Short mmCIF file of C-alpha atoms and ligand atoms in Angstrom, two decimals:
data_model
loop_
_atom_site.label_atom_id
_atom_site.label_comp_id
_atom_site.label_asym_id
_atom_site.label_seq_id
_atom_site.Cartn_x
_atom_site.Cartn_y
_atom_site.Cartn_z
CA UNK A 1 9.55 0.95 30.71
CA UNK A 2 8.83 -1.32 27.34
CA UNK A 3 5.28 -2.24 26.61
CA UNK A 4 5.84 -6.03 27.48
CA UNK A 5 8.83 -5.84 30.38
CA UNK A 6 8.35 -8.54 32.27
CA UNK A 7 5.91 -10.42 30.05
CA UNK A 8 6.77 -14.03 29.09
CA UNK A 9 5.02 -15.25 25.86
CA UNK A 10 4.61 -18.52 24.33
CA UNK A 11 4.55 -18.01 20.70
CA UNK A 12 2.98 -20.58 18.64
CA UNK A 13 3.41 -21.50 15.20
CA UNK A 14 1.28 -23.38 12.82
CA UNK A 15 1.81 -24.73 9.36
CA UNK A 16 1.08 -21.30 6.89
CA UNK A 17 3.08 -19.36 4.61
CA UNK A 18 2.53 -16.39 7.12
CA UNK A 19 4.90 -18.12 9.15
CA UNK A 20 7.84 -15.99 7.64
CA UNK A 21 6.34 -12.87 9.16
CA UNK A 22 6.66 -14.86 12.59
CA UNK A 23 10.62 -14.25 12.53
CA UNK A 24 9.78 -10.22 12.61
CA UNK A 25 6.92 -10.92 15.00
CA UNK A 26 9.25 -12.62 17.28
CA UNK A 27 12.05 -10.14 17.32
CA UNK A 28 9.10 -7.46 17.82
CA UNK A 29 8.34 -8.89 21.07
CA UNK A 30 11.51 -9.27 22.36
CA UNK A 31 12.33 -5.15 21.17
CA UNK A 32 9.13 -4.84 23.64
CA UNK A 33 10.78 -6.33 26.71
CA UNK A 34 9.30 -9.69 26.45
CA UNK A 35 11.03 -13.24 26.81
CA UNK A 36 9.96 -15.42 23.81
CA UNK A 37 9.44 -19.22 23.95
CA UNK A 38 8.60 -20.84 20.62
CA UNK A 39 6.83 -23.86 19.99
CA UNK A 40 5.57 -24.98 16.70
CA UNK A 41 3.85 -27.71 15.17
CA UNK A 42 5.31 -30.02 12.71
CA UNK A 43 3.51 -28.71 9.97
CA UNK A 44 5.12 -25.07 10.84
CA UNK A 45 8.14 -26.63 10.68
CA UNK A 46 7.94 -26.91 6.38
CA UNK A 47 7.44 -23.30 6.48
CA UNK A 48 10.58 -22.14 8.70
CA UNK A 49 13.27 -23.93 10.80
CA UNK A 50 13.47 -24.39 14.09
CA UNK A 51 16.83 -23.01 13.75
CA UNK A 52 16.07 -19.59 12.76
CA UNK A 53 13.34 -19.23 15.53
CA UNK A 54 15.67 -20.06 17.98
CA UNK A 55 18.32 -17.86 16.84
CA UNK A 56 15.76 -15.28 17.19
CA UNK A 57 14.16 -16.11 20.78
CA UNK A 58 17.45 -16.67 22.42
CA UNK A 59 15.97 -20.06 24.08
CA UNK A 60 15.35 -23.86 22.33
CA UNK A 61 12.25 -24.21 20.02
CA UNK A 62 9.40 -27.32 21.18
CA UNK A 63 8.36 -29.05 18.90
CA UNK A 64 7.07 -32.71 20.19
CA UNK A 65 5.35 -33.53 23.47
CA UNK A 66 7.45 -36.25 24.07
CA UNK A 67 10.56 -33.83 23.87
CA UNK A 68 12.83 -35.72 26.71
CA UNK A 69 14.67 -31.91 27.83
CA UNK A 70 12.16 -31.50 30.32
CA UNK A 71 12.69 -33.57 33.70
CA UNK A 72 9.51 -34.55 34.02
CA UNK A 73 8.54 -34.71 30.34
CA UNK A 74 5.75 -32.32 30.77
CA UNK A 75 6.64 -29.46 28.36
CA UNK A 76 2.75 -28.71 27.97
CA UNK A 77 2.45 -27.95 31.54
CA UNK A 78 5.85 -26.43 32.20
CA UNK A 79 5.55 -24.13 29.11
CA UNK A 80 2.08 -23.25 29.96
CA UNK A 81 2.65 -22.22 33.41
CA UNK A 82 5.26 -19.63 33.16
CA UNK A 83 3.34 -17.98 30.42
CA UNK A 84 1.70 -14.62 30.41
CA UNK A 85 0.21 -15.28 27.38
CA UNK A 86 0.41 -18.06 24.20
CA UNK A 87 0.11 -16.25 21.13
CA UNK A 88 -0.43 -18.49 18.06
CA UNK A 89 0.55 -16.48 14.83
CA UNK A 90 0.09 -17.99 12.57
CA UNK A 91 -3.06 -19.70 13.53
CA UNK A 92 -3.93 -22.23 10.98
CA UNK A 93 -7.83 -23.01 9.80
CA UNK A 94 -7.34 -26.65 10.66
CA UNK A 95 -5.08 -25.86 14.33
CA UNK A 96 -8.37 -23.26 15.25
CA UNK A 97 -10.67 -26.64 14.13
CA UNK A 98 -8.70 -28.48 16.37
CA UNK A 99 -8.64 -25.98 19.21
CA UNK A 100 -12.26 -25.75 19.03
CA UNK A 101 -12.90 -29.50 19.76
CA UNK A 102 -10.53 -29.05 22.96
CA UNK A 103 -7.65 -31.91 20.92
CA UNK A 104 -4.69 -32.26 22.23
CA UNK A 105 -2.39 -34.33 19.61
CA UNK A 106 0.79 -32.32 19.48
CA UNK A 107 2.50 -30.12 21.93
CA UNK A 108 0.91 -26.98 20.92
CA UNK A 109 -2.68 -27.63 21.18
CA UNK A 110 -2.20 -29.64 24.54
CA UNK A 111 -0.58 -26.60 25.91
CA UNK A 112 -3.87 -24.82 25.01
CA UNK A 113 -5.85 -26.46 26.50
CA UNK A 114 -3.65 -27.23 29.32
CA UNK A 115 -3.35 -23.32 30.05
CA UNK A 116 -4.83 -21.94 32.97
CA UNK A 117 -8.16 -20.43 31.74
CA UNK A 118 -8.63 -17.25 34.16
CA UNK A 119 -4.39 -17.03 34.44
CA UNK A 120 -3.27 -17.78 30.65
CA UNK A 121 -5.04 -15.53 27.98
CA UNK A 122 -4.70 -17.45 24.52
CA UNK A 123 -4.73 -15.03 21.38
CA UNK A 124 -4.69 -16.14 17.80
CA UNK A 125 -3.46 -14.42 14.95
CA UNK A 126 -5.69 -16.64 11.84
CA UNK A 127 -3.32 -16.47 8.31
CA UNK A 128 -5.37 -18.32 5.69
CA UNK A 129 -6.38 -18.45 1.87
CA UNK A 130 -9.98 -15.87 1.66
CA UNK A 131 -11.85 -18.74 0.46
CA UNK A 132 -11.24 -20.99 3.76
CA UNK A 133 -11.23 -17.94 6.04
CA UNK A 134 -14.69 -16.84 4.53
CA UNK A 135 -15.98 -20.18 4.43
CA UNK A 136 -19.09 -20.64 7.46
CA UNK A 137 -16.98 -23.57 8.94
CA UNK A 138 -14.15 -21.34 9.94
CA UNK A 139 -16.23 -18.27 10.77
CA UNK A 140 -18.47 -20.67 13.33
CA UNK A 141 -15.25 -21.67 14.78
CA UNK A 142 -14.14 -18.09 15.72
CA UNK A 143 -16.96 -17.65 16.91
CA UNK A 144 -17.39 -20.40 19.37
CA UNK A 145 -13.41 -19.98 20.00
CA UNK A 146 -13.78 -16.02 21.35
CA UNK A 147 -17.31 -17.68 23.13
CA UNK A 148 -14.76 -19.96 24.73
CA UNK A 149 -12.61 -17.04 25.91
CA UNK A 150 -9.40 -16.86 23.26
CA UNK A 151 -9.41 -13.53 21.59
CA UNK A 152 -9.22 -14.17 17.90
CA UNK A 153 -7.09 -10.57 16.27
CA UNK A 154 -8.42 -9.34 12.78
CA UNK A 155 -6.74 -11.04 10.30
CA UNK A 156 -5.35 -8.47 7.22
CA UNK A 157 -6.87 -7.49 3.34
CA UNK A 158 -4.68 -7.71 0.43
CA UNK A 159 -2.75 -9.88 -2.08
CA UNK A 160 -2.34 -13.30 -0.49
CA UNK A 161 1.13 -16.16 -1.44
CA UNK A 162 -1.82 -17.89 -3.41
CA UNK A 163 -2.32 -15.25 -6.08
CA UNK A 164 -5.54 -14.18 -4.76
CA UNK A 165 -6.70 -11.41 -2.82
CA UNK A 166 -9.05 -10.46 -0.58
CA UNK A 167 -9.51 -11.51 3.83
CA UNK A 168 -7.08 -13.78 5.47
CA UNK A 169 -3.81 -12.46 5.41
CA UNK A 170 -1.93 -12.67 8.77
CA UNK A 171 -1.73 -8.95 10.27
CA UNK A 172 2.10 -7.20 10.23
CA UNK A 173 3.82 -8.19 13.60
CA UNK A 174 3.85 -4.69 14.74
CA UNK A 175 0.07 -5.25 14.25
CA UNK A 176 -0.13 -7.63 16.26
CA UNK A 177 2.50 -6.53 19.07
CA UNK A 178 0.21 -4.09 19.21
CA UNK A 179 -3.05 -6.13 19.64
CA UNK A 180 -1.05 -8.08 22.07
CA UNK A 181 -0.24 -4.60 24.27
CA UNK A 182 -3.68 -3.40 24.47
CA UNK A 183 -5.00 -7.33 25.53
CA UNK A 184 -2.65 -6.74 28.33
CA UNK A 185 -4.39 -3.59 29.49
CA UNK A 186 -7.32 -3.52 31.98
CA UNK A 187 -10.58 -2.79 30.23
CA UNK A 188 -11.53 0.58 32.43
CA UNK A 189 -13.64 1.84 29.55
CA UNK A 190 -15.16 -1.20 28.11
CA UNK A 191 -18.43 -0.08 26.67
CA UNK A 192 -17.67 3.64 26.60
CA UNK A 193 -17.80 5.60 23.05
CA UNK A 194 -14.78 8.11 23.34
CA UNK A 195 -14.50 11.19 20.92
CA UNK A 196 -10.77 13.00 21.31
CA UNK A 197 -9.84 16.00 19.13
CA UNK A 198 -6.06 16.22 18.33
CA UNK A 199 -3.06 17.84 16.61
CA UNK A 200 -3.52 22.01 15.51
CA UNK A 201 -6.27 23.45 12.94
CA UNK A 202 -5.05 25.15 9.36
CA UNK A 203 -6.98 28.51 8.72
CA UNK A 204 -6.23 29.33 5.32
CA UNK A 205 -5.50 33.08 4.45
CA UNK A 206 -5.37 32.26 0.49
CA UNK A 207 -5.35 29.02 -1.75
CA UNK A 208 -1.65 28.54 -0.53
CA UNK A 209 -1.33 30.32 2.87
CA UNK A 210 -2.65 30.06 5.63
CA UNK A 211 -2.31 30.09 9.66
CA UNK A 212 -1.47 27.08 11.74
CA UNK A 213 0.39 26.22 15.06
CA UNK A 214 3.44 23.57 16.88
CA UNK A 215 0.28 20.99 17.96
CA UNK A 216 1.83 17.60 16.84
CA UNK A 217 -1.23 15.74 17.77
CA UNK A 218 0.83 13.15 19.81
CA UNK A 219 -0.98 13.48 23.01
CA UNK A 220 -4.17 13.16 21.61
CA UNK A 221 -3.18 10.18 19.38
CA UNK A 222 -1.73 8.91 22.70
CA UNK A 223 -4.88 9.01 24.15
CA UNK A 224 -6.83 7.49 21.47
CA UNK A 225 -4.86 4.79 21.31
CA UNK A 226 -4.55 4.21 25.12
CA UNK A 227 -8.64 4.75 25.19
CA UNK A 228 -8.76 2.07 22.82
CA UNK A 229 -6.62 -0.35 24.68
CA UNK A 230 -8.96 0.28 27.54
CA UNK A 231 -11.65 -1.35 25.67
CA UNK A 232 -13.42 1.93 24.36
CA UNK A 233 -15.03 2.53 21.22
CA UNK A 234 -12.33 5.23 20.09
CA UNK A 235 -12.78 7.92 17.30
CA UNK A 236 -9.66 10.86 16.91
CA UNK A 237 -10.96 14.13 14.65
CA UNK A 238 -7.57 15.14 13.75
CA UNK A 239 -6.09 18.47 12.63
CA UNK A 240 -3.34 17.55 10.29
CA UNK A 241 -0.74 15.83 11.63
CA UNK A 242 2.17 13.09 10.29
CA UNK A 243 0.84 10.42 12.56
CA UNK A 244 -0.09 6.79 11.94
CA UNK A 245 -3.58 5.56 13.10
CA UNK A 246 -3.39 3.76 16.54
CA UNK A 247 -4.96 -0.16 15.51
CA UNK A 248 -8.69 0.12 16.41
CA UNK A 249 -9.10 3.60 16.54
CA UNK A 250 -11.85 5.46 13.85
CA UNK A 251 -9.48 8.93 12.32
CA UNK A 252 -11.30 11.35 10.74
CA UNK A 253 -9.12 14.05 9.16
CA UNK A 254 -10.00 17.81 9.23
CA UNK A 255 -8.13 21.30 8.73
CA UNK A 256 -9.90 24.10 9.85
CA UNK A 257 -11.61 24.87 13.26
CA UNK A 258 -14.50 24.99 11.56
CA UNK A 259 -14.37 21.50 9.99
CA UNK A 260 -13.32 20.39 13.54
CA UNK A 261 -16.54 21.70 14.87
CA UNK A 262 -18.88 20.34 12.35
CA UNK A 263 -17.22 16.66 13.10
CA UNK A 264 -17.16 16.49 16.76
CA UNK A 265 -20.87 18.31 16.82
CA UNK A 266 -21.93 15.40 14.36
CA UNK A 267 -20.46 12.94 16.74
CA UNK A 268 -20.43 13.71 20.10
CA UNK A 269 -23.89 12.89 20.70
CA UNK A 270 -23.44 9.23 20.96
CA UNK A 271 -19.98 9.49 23.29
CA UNK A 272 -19.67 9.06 26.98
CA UNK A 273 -16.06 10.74 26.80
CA UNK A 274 -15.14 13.87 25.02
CA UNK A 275 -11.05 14.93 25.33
CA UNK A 276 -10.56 18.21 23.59
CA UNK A 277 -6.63 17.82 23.16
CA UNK A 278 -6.40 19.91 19.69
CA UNK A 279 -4.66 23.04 20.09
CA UNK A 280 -7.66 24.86 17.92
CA UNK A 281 -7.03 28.06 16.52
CA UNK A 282 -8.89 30.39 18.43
CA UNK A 283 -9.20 33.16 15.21
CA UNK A 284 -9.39 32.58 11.53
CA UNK A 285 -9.55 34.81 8.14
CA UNK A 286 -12.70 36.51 8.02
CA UNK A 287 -12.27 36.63 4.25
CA UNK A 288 -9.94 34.07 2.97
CA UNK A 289 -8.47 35.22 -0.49
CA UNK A 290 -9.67 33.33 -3.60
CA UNK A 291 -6.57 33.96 -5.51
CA UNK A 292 -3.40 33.83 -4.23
CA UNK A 293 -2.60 37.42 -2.60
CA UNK A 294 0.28 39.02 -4.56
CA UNK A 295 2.99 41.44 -3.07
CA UNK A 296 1.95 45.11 -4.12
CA UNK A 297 4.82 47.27 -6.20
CA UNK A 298 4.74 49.60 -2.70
CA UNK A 299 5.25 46.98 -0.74
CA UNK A 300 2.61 46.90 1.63
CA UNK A 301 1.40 44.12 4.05
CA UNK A 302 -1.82 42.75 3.24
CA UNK A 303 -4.97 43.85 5.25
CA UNK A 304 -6.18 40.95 6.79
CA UNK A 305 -9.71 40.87 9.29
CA UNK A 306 -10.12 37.62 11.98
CA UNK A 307 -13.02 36.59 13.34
CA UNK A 308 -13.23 34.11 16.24
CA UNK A 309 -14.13 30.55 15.84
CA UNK A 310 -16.52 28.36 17.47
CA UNK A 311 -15.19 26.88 21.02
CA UNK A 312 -15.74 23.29 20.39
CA UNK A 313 -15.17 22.10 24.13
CA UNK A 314 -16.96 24.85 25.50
CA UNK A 315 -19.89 24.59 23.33
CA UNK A 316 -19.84 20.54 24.62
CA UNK A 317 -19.48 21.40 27.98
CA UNK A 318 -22.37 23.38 27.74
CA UNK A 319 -24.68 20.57 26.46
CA UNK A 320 -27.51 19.04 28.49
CA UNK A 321 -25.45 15.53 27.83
CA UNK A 322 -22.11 17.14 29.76
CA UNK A 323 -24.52 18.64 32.28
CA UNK A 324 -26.31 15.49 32.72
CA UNK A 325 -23.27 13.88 33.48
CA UNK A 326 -23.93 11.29 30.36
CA UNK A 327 -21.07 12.88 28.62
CA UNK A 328 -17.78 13.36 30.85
CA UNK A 329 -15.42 16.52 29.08
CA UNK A 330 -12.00 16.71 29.37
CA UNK A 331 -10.07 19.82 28.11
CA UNK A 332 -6.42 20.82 28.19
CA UNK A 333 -4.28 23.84 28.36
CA UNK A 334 -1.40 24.61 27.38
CA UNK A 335 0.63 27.38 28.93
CA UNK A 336 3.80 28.97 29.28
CA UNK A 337 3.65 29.95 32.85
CA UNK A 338 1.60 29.83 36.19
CA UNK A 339 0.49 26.65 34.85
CA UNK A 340 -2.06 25.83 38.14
CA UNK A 341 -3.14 29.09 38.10
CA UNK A 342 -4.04 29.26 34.15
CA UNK A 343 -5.48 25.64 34.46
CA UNK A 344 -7.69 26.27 37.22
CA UNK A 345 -9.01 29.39 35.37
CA UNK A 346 -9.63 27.98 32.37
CA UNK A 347 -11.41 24.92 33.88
CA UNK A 348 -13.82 26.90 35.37
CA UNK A 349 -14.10 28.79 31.69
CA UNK A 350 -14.77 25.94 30.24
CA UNK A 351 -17.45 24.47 32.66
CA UNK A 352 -15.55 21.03 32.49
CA UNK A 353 -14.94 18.88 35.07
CA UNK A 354 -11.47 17.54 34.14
CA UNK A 355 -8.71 20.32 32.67
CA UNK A 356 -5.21 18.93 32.07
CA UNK A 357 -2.71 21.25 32.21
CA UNK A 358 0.42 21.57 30.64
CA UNK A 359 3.65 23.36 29.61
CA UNK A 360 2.62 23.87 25.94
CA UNK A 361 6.14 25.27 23.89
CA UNK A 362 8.20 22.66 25.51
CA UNK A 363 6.42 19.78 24.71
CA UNK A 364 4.79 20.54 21.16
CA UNK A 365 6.18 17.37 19.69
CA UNK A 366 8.19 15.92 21.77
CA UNK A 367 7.51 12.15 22.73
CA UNK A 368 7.62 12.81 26.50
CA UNK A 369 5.15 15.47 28.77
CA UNK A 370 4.23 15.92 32.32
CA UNK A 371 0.62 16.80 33.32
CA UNK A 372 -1.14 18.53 35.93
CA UNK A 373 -4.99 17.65 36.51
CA UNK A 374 -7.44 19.97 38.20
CA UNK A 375 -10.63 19.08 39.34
CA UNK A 376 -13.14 20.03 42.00
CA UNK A 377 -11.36 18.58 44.42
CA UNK A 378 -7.92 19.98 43.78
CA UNK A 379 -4.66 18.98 41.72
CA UNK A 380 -2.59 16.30 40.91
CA UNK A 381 0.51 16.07 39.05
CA UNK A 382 1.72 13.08 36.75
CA UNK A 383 4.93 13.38 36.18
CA UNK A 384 7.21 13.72 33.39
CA UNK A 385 7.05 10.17 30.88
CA UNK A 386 6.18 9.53 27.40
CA UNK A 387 3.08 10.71 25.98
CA UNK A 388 1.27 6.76 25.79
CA UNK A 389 1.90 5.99 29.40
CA UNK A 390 0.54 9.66 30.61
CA UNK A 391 -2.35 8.81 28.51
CA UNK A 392 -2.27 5.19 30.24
CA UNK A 393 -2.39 7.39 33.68
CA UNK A 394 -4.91 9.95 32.60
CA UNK A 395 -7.39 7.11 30.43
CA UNK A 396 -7.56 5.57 34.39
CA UNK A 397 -8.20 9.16 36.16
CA UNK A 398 -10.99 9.48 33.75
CA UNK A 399 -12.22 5.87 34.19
CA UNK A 400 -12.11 6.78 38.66
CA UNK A 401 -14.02 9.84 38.00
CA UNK A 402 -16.65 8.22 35.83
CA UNK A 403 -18.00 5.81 38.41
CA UNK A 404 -18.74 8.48 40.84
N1 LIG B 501 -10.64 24.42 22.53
C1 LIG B 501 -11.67 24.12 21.68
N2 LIG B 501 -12.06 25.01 20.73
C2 LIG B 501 -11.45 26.19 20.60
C3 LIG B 501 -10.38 26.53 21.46
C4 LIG B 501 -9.99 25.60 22.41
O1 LIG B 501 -12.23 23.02 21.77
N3 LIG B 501 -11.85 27.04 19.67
C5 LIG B 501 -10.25 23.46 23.56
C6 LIG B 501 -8.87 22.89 23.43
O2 LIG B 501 -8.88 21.68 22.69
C7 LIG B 501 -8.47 22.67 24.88
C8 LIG B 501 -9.15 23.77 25.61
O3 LIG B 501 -10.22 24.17 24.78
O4 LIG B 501 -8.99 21.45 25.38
C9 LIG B 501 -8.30 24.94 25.98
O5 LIG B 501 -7.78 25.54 24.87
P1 LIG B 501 -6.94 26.93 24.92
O6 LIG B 501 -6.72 27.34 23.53
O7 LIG B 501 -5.77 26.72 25.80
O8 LIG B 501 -7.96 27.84 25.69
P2 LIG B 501 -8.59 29.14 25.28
O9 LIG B 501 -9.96 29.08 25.80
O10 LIG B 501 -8.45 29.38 23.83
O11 LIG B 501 -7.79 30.20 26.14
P3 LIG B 501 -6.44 31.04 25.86
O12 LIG B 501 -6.12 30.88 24.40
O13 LIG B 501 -6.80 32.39 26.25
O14 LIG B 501 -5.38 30.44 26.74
#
């Protein structure tokens, strides 16, 4: 199932020069599963046609209020009411001014305010020039407009069409497909600080060796990302991995097991959800080479000593936070066989109250997993789907078994 099946967004356009990243943004909702209807404003209407926006949605662009398709010539409430959500990207300085003051002169801002208010949710995507997005009369109108209940998205840092550079770029339309996604998920974790480890550790043997495992960190990024869309404050200490940072989420990037351990033991103090998804090496060098180790003229294999490294979730676990119950630990396993059995053990190993088991070779890197939770009570399975909508599933389990 896409992110947005079933969703039907309004997508508004105001008069900006990010309006030629609304094209992209448009066919990125539709890739998603949504239906697209566009409306713009005259002034968006100098920056891209009509034309090429309906090309793109599949369905006639509004433009005017008095726009004589409809029957009963109410395009503001007909358009409003079959929405899931009106998405205004670009959102203008002066159409947010005008927002703010509830007008209602053109077809766009009347079907603002004409939206349902509990049904409708109204996100803006601001694309201005640094100076007027900086400037306290735009800042005081964000602020009153996300008072008034329309999420206003980041807007983006670089070179902007004026020459300058600096705040007030529109963000990329994946960007903001994104930010759309999450503000369609229920906030299960607002006000929670989550810490997830992810991907393997690298325990280096010499300068250019060293020891590492299949962990592609997917899961855990999975996680973060659905964590975030819950409404958590997300951080992900990653092992390295090739993956891009979910929108939102704080990355800090490690190797060893070591370095893994010295970030989540500098951080987990101030989370309410620890998930230990990192496929840690349990052993490392004892005496990692300075130089790089040479072959020998017999031949011989080099001698090389392990010692075992710290056990991150089971050193958590342990704390008076996890006992507590301020601080709720989730581990996983991965295993090749006897998965309930292995899980169940290594739950009670690990003194956590949440273990998530899983067949470890077969998914290491693939985009899809099934998963097998054990808790006190006994086990549940949720099956086989791709790794974000597990981590949907599992961000909700942990969310349930919070409140008790
Ligand atoms: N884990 C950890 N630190 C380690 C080893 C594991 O935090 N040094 C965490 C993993 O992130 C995972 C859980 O512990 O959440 C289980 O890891 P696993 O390696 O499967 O368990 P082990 O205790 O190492 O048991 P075994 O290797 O014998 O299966």
């Amino acid at each position: 199932m896409l992110d947005l099946q079933n969703k039907h967004i309004v997508l508004g356009l105001t008069g900006g020069i990010a309006c030629y990243k609304a094209a992209e943004l448009c066919r990125g909702l539709i890739k998603q599963g949504a239906s697209v209807q566009v409306v713009m404003t005259e002034s968006a209407t100098q920056f891209i046609t009509a034309v090429t926006m309906q090309a793109l949605s599949n369905r006639a662009v509004y433009v005017s209020q008095w726009d004589a398709r409809e029957p009963n010539n109410m395009a503001h409430i007909n358009l409003s009411r079959e929405a899931d959500a009106i998405l205004v990207a670009p959102a203008s300085a002066d159409f947010m001014a005008k927002l703010l003051h509830g007008r209602a002169d053109d077809l766009l801002s009347l079907m603002c305010l004409a939206r349902p208010l509990g049904e409708v949710p109204l996100i803006l995507a601001p694309a201005m020039n640094r100076e007027m997005w900086i400037n306290p009369a735009t800042q005081r109108n964000v602020a009153q407009l996300t008072q008034d209940g329309a999420l206003v998205l980041d807007v983006g840092q670089g070179d902007q069409a004026c020459g300058e550079t600096g705040d007030g770029r529109m963000l990329e339309p994946d960007e903001i497909v994104q930010d759309l996604i999450a503000a369609f998920q229920t906030k299960l974790l607002a006000g929670c600080k989550v810490l997830v480890t992810a991907g393997p550790t690298y325990e280096a043997i010499d300068p250019v060796r060293g020891i590492t495992n299949l962990s592609s960190g997917k899961m855990g990024f999975a996680i973060a990302r659905a964590a975030h869309e819950a409404g958590a404050e997300v951080t992900v200490i990653a092992g390295p991995v090739h993956l891009p940072t979910p929108r939102g989420v704080n990355r800090v990037d490690v190797r060893s097991a070591q370095d893994m351990h010295g970030a989540v033991m500098s951080r987990v103090k101030e989370a309410s959800v620890f998930v230990a998804t990192a496929a840690v090496a349990d052993w490392r060098v004892a005496h990692v080479a300075e130089q790089k180790i040479k072959k020998t003229a017999k031949g011989e294999a080099p001698d090389l000593q392990f010692t075992e490294n710290p056990d991150i979730l089971g050193e958590v676990a342990k704390s008076g936070r996890a006992q507590s119950g301020a601080l709720f630990c989730v581990g996983f396993a991965a295993e090749s066989h006897d998965l309930q059995k292995h899980a169940q053990a290594k739950r009670e190993k690990k003194g956590v109250p949440l273990l998530v088991g899983n067949i470890g070779p077969a998914t290491f890197g693939s985009d899809e997993n099934a998963l097998l939770l054990v808790d006190a009570k006994g086990v549940q399975e949720i099956p086989q789907a791709n790794k974000l909508e597990l981590a949907r599933k599992l961000v909700a389990e942990i969310a349930q078994r919070m409140k008790h």
